[in-house]
GROMACS .gro file of C-alpha atoms in nm:
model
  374
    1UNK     CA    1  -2.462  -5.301   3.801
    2UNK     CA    2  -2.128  -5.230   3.886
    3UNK     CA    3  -1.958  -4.872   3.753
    4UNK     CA    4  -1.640  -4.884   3.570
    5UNK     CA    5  -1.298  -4.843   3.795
    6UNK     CA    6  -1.217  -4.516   3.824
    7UNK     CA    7  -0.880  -4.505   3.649
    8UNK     CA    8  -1.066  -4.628   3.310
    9UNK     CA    9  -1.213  -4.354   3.123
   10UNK     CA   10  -1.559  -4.430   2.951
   11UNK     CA   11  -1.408  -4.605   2.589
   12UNK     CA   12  -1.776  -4.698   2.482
   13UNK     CA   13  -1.971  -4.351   2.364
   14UNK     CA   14  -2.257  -4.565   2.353
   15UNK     CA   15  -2.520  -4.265   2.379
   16UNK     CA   16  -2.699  -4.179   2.732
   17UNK     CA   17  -2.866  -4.510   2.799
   18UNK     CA   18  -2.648  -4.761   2.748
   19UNK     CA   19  -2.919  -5.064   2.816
   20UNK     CA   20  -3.053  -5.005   2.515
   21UNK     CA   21  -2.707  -5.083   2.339
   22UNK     CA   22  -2.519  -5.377   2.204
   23UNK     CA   23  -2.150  -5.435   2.259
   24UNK     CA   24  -1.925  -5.753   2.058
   25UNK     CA   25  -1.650  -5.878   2.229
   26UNK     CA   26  -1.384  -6.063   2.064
   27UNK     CA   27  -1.253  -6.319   2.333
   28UNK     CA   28  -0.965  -6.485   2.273
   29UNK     CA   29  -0.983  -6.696   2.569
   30UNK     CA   30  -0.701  -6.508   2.736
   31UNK     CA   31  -0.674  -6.210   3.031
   32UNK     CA   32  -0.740  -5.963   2.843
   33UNK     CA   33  -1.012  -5.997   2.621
   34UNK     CA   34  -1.176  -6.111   2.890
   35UNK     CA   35  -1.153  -5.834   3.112
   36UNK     CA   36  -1.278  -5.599   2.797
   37UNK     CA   37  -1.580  -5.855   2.822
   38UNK     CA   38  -1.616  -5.744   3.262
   39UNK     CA   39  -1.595  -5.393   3.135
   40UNK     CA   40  -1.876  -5.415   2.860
   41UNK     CA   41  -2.107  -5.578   3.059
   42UNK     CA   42  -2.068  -5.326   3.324
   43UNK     CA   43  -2.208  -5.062   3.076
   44UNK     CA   44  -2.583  -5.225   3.112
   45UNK     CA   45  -2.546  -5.301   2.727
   46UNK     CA   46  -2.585  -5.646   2.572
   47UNK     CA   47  -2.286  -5.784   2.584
   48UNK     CA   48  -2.194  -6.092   2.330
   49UNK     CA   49  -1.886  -6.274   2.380
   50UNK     CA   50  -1.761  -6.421   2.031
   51UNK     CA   51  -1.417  -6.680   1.974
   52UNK     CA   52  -1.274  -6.754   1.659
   53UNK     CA   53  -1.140  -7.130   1.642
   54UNK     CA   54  -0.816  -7.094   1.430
   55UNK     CA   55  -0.701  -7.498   1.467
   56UNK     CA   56  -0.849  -7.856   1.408
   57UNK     CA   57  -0.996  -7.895   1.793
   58UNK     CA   58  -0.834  -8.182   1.856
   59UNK     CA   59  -0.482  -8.091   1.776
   60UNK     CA   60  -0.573  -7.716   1.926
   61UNK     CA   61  -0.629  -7.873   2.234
   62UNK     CA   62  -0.281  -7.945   2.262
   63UNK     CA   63  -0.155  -7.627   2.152
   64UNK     CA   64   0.072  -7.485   2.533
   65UNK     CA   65   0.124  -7.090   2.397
   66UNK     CA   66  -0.155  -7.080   2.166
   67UNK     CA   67  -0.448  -6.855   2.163
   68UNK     CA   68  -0.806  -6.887   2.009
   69UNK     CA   69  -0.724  -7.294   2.047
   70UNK     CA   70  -0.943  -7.538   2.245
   71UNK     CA   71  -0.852  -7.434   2.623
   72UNK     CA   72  -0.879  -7.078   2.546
   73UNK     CA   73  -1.228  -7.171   2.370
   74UNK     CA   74  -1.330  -7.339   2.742
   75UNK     CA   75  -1.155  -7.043   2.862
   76UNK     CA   76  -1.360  -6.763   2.745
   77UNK     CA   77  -1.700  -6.988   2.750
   78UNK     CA   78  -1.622  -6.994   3.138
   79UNK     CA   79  -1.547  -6.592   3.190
   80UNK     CA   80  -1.904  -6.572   2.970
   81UNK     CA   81  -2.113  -6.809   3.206
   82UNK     CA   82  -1.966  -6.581   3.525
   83UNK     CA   83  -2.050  -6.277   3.343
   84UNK     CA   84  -2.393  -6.401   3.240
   85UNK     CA   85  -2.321  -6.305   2.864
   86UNK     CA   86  -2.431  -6.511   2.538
   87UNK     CA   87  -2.117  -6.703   2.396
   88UNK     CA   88  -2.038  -6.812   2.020
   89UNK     CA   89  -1.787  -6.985   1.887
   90UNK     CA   90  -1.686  -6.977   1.492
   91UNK     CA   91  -1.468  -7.206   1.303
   92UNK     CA   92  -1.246  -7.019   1.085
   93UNK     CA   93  -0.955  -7.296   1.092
   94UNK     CA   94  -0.977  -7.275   0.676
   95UNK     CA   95  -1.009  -6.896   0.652
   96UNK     CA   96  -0.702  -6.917   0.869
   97UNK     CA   97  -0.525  -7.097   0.675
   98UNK     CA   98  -0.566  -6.932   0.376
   99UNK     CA   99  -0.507  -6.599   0.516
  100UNK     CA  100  -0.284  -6.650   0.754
  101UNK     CA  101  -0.069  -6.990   0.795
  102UNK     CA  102  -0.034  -7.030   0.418
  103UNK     CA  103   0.115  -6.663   0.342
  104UNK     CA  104   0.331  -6.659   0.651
  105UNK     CA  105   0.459  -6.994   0.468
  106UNK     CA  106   0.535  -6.870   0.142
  107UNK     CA  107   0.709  -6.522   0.253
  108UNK     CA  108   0.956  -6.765   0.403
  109UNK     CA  109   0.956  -6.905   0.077
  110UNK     CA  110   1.018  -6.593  -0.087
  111UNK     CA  111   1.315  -6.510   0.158
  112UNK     CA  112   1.069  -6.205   0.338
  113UNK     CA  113   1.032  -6.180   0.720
  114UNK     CA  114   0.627  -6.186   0.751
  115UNK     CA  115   0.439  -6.039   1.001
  116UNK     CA  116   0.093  -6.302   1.048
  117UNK     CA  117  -0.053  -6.090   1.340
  118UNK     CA  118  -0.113  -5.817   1.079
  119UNK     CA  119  -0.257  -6.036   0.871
  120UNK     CA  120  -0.475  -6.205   1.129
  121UNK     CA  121  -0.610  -5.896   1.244
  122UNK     CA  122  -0.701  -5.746   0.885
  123UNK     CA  123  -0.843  -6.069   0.805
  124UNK     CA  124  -1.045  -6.324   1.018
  125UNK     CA  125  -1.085  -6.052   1.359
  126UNK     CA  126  -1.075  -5.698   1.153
  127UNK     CA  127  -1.308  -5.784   0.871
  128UNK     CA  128  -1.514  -6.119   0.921
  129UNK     CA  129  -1.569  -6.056   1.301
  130UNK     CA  130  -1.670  -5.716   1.226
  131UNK     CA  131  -1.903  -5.786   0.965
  132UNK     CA  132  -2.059  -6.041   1.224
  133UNK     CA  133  -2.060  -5.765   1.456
  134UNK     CA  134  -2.222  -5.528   1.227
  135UNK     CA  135  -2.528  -5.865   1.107
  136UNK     CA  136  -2.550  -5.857   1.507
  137UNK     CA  137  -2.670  -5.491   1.500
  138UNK     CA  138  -2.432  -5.378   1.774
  139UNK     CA  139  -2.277  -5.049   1.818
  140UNK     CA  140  -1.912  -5.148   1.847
  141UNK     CA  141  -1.654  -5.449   1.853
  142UNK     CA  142  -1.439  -5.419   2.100
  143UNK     CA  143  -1.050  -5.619   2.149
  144UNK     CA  144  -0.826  -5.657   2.428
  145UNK     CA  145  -0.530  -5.475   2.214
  146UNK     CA  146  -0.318  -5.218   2.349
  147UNK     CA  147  -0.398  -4.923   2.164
  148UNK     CA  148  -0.629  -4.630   2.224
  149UNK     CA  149  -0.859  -4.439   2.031
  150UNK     CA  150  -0.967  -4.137   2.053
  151UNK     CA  151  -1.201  -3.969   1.880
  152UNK     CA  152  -1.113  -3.662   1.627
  153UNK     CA  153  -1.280  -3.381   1.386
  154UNK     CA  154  -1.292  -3.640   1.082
  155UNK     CA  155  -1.341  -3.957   1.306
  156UNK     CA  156  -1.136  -4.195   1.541
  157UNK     CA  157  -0.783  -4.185   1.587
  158UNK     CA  158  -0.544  -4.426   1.668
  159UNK     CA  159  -0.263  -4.386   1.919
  160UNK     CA  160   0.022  -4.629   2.085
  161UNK     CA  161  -0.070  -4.805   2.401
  162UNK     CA  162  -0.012  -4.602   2.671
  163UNK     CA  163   0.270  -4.858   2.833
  164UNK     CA  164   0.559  -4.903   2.621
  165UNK     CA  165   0.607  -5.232   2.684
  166UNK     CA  166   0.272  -5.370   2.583
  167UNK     CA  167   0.191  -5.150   2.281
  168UNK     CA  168   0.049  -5.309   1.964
  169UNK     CA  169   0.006  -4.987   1.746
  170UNK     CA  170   0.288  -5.174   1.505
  171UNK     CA  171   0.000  -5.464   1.398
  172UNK     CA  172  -0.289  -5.225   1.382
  173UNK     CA  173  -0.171  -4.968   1.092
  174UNK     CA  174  -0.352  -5.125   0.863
  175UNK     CA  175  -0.669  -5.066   1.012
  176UNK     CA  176  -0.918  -4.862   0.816
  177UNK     CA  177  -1.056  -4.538   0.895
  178UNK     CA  178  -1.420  -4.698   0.910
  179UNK     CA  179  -1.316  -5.016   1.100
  180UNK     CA  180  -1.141  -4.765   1.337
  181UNK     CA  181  -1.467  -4.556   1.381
  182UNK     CA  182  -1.665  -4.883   1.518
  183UNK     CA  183  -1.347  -5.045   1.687
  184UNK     CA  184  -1.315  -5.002   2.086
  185UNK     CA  185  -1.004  -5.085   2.269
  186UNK     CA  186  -1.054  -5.020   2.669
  187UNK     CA  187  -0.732  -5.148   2.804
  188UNK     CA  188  -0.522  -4.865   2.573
  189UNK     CA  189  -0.480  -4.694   2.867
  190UNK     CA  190  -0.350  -4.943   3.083
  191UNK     CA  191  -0.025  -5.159   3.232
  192UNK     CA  192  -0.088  -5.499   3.174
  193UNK     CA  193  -0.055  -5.550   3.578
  194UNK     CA  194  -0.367  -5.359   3.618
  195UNK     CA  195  -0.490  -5.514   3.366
  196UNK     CA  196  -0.463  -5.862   3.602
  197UNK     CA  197  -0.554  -5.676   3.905
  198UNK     CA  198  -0.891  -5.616   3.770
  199UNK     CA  199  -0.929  -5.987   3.630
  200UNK     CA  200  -0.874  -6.088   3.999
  201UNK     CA  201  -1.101  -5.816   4.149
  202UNK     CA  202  -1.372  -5.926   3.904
  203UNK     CA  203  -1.284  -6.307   4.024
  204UNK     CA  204  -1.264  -6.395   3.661
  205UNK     CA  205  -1.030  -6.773   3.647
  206UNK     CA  206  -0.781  -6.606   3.371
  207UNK     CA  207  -0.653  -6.382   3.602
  208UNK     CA  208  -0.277  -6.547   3.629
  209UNK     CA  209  -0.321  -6.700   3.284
  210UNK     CA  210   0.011  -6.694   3.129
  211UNK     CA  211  -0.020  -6.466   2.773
  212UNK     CA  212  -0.028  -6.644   2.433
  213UNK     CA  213   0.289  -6.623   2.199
  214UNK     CA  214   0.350  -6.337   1.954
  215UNK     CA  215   0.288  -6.584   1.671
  216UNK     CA  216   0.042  -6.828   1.839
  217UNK     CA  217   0.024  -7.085   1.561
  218UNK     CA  218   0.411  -7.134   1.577
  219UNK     CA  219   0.387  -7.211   2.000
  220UNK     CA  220   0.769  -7.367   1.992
  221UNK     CA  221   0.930  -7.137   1.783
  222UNK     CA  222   1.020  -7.343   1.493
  223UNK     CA  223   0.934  -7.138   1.205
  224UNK     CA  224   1.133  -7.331   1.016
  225UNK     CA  225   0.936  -7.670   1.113
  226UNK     CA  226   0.625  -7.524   0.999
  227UNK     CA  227   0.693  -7.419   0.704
  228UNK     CA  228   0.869  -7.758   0.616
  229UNK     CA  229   0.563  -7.891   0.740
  230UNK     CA  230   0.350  -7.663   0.490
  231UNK     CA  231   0.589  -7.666   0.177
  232UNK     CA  232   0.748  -7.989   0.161
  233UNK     CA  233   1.004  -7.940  -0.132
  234UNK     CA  234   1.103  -7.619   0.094
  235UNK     CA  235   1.401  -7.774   0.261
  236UNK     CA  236   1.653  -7.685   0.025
  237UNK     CA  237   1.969  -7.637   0.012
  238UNK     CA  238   2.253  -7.354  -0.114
  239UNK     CA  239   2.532  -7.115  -0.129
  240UNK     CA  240   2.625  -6.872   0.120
  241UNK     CA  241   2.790  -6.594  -0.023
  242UNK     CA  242   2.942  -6.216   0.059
  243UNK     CA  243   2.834  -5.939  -0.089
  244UNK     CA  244   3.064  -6.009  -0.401
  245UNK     CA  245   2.925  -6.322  -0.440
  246UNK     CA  246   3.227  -6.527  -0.326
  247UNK     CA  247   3.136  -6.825  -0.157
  248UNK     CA  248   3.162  -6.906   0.171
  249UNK     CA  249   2.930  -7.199   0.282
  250UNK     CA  250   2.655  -7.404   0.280
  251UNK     CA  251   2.344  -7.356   0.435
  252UNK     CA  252   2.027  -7.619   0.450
  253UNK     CA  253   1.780  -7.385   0.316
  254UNK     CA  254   1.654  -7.034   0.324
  255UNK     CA  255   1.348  -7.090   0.612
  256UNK     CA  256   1.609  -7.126   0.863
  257UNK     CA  257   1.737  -6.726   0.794
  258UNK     CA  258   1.616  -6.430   0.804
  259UNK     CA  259   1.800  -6.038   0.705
  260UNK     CA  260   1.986  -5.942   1.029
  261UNK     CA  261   2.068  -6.298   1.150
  262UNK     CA  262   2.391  -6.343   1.295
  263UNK     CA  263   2.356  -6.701   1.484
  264UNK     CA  264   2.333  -6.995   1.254
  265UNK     CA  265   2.614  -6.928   0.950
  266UNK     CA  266   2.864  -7.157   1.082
  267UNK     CA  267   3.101  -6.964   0.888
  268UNK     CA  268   3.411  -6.947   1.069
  269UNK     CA  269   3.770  -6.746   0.981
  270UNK     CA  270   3.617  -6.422   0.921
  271UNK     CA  271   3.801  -6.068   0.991
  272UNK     CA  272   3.473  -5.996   1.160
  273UNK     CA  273   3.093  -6.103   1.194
  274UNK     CA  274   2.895  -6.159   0.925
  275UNK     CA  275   2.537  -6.104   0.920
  276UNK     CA  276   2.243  -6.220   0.697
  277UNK     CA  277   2.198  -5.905   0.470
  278UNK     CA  278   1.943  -6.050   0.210
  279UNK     CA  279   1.779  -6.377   0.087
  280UNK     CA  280   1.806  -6.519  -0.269
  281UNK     CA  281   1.498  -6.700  -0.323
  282UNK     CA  282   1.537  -6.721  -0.705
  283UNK     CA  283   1.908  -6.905  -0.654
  284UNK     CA  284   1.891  -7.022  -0.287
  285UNK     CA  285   2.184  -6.783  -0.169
  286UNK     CA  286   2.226  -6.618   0.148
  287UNK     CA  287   2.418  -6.307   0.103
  288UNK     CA  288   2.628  -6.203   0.397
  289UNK     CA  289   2.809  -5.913   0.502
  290UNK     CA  290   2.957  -5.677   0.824
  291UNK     CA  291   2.689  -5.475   1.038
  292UNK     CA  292   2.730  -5.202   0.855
  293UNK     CA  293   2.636  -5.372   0.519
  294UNK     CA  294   2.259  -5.396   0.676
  295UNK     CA  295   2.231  -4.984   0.692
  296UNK     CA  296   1.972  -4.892   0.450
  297UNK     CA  297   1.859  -4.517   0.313
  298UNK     CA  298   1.512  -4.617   0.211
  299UNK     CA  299   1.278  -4.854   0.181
  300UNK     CA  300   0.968  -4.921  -0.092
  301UNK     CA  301   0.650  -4.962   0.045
  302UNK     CA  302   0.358  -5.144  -0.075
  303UNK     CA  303  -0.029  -5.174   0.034
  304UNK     CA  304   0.036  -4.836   0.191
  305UNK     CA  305  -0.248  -4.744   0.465
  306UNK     CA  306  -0.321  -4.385   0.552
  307UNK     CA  307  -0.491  -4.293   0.857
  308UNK     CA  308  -0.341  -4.014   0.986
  309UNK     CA  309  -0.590  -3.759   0.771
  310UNK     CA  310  -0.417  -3.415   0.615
  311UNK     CA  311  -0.085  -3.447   0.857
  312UNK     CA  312   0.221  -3.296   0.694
  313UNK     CA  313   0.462  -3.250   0.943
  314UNK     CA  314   0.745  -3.467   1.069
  315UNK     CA  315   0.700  -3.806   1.118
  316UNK     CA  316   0.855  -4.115   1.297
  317UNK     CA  317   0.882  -4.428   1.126
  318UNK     CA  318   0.896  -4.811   1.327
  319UNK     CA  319   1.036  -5.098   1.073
  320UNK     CA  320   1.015  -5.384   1.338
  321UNK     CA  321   0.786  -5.437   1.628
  322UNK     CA  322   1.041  -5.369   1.890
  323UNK     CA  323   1.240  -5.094   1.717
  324UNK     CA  324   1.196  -4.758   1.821
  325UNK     CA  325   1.044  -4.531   1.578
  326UNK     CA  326   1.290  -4.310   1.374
  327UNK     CA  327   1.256  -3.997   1.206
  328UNK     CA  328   1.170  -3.999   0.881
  329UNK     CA  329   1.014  -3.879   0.559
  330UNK     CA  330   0.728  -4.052   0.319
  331UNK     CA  331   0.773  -3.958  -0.047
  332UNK     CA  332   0.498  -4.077  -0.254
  333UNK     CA  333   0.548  -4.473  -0.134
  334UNK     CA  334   0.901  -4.476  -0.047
  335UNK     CA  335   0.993  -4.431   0.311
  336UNK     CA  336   1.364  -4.223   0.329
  337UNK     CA  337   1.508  -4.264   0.635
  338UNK     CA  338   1.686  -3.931   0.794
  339UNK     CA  339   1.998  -4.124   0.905
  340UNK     CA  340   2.045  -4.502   0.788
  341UNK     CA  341   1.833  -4.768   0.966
  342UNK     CA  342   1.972  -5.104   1.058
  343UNK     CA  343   1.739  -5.445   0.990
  344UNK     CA  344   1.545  -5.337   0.781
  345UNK     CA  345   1.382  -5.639   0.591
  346UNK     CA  346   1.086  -5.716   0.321
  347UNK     CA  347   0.766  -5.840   0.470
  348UNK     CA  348   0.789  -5.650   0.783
  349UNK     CA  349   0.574  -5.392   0.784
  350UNK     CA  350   0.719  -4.976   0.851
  351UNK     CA  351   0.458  -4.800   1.056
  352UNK     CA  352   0.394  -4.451   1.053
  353UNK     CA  353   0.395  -4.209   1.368
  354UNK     CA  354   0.308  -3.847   1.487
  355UNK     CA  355   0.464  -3.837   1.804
  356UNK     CA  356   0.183  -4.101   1.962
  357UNK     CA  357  -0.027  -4.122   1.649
  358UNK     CA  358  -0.061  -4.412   1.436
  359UNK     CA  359  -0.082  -4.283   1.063
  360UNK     CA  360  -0.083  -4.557   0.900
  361UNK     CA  361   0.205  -4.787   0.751
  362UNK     CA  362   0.249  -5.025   0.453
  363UNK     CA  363   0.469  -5.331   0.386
  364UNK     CA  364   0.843  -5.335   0.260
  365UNK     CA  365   0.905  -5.442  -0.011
  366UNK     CA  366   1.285  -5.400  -0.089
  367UNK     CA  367   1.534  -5.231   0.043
  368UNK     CA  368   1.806  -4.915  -0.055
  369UNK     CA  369   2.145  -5.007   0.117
  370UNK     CA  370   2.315  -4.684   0.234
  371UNK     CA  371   2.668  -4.641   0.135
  372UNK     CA  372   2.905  -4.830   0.323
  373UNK     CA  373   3.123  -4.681   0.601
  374UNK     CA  374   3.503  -4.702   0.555
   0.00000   0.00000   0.00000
């Protein structure tokens, strides 16, 4: 059996005899799940190698930019027959659906900005995979995310990926404190080129595999497709107005916008640009405005998630998945700001930091614009 590389610390605590443990993997088919999968079975453990299929297989198949989709199901079937680990495959296209495609359809509806992955991972891989996990009897389910954990006095912790540029802290705060405790995430601590370096090492085919998209049902980027796909009667037209209501266009229907748009409004003779500052759903208007109409004091949270224990000191606070996090305070459920924050929009989650801590994070519901600068 082959020892871990030296640069990876030991993410398993899986006891002093390891052979006489059981480790899930969630494969997604791509690089890095299935390097997590080389790293388990390197333990001695029983290693089981489970993929969620999220699409119809036929039309998944077909699906460039996809993940958990019929390649990627081949995909992670092959890394298990190198690895000599057992391999099962689960449909969960309706569960999905429901979950997933369906609510990230009617937030566009409802003029919010949604966030599936969050969704996805609290749903069909943070609760139904774990609970097949847990039937399984093993000791932990363990993900190709960029996070680390690390334990604490009252149980895991959760911390941003230690490279910047691959960190997924921002979809994970709404994992629970006892998911947390049986979660492992081994590549926390690692660029994503080492991350390849090892698939190659371990001569494992998804090596140069090119990573899924950020949304991976939506491979071509039109949101707005899907959802007319989805909802029909969506497709509908209205105003576009400024922030006293005057009116200053037309636009073909809200799916196509989103709060902090600038591309798009077609609106032309302005003093200067004009920005999507909030969506209408009720009467189909797009409300415009300058940059500085998008600064907001505070935001109202819902479905907030703690999991940063008895902190109390300053915090940092991350309203879109590449922002930066920005200081911040968390009073009762509303999230003030200390100097205004620019697109800020409901349905995106705000997560909550210590420094590198995760402590937890709910979604945003509306909105308090700041006072406008002269």
């Amino acid at each position: 059996m082959d020892s871990l590389p030296a640069d990876i610390p030991d993410p398993w605590s899986l006891g002093a005899d390891p052979s006489a443990r059981r480790i899930v993997v969630a494969m997604s088919g791509g690089v890095d799940s299935s390097v997590v999968a080389a790293l388990a079975q390197r333990t001695g453990a029983e290693v089981v190698g489970v993929t969620l299929q999220l699409y119809d297989h036929g039309e998944a198949t077909a699906r460039p930019g996809a993940c958990c989709a019929g390649r990627d199901i081949r995909d992670a079937r092959a890394v298990c027959d190198r690895l000599g680990i057992a391999h099962y495959v689960f449909d969960y296209e309706s569960n999905f659906r429901a979950a997933v495609v369906d609510r990230f359809a009617d937030d566009y509806l409802a003029g919010r900005t949604p966030i599936p992955c969050v969704q996805c991972n609290t749903g069909p891989k943070f609760t139904d995979l774990l609970q097949f996990a847990r039937d399984l009897g093993a000791d932990c389910l363990a993900t190709g995310h960029y996070v680390r954990r690390v334990g604490g006095m009252a149980g895991a912790e959760l911390y941003r990926g230690a490279d910047p540029a691959r960190d997924q802290s921002y979809f994970l705060f709404a994992t629970t404190q006892a998911q947390l405790d049986y979660l492992r995430f081994p590549l926390g601590g690692l660029p994503k080129a080492r991350v390849r370096e090892l698939a190659a090492e371990m001569g494992l085919g998804v090596a140069a595999k090119p990573d899924s998209q950020d949304i991976c049902f939506v491979p071509d980027g039109d949101y707005a497709g899907l959802v007319r796909k989805l909802r029909p009667d969506t497709d509908t037209a209205g105003e576009i107005v400024d922030l006293s209501g005057r009116a200053l266009g037309r636009h073909r229907g809200l799916i196509h916008f989103t709060v902090g748009q600038r591309r798009g409004l077609e609106i032309g003779g302005q003093d200067e640009p004009l920005y999507v500052v909030r969506l209408e759903a009720e009467s189909r208007r797009v409300v415009v405005g300058p940059r500085r109409a998008l600064a907001v004091d505070a935001a109202q949270l819902s479905g907030l998630n703690w999991i940063g224990g008895n902190h109390h000191g300053p915090l940092t606070a991350k309203v879109r998945s590449m922002a930066k996090p920005v200081p911040a305070q968390l009073i009762g459920d509303r999230l003030v700001f200390d100097q205004p924050e620019y697109g800020v929009a409901p349905g995106q989650a705000a997560v909550l930091y210590a420094g590198e801590r995760v402590l937890g994070g709910g979604w945003i519901e509306r909105t308090e614009a700041a006072a406008l600068a002269a």
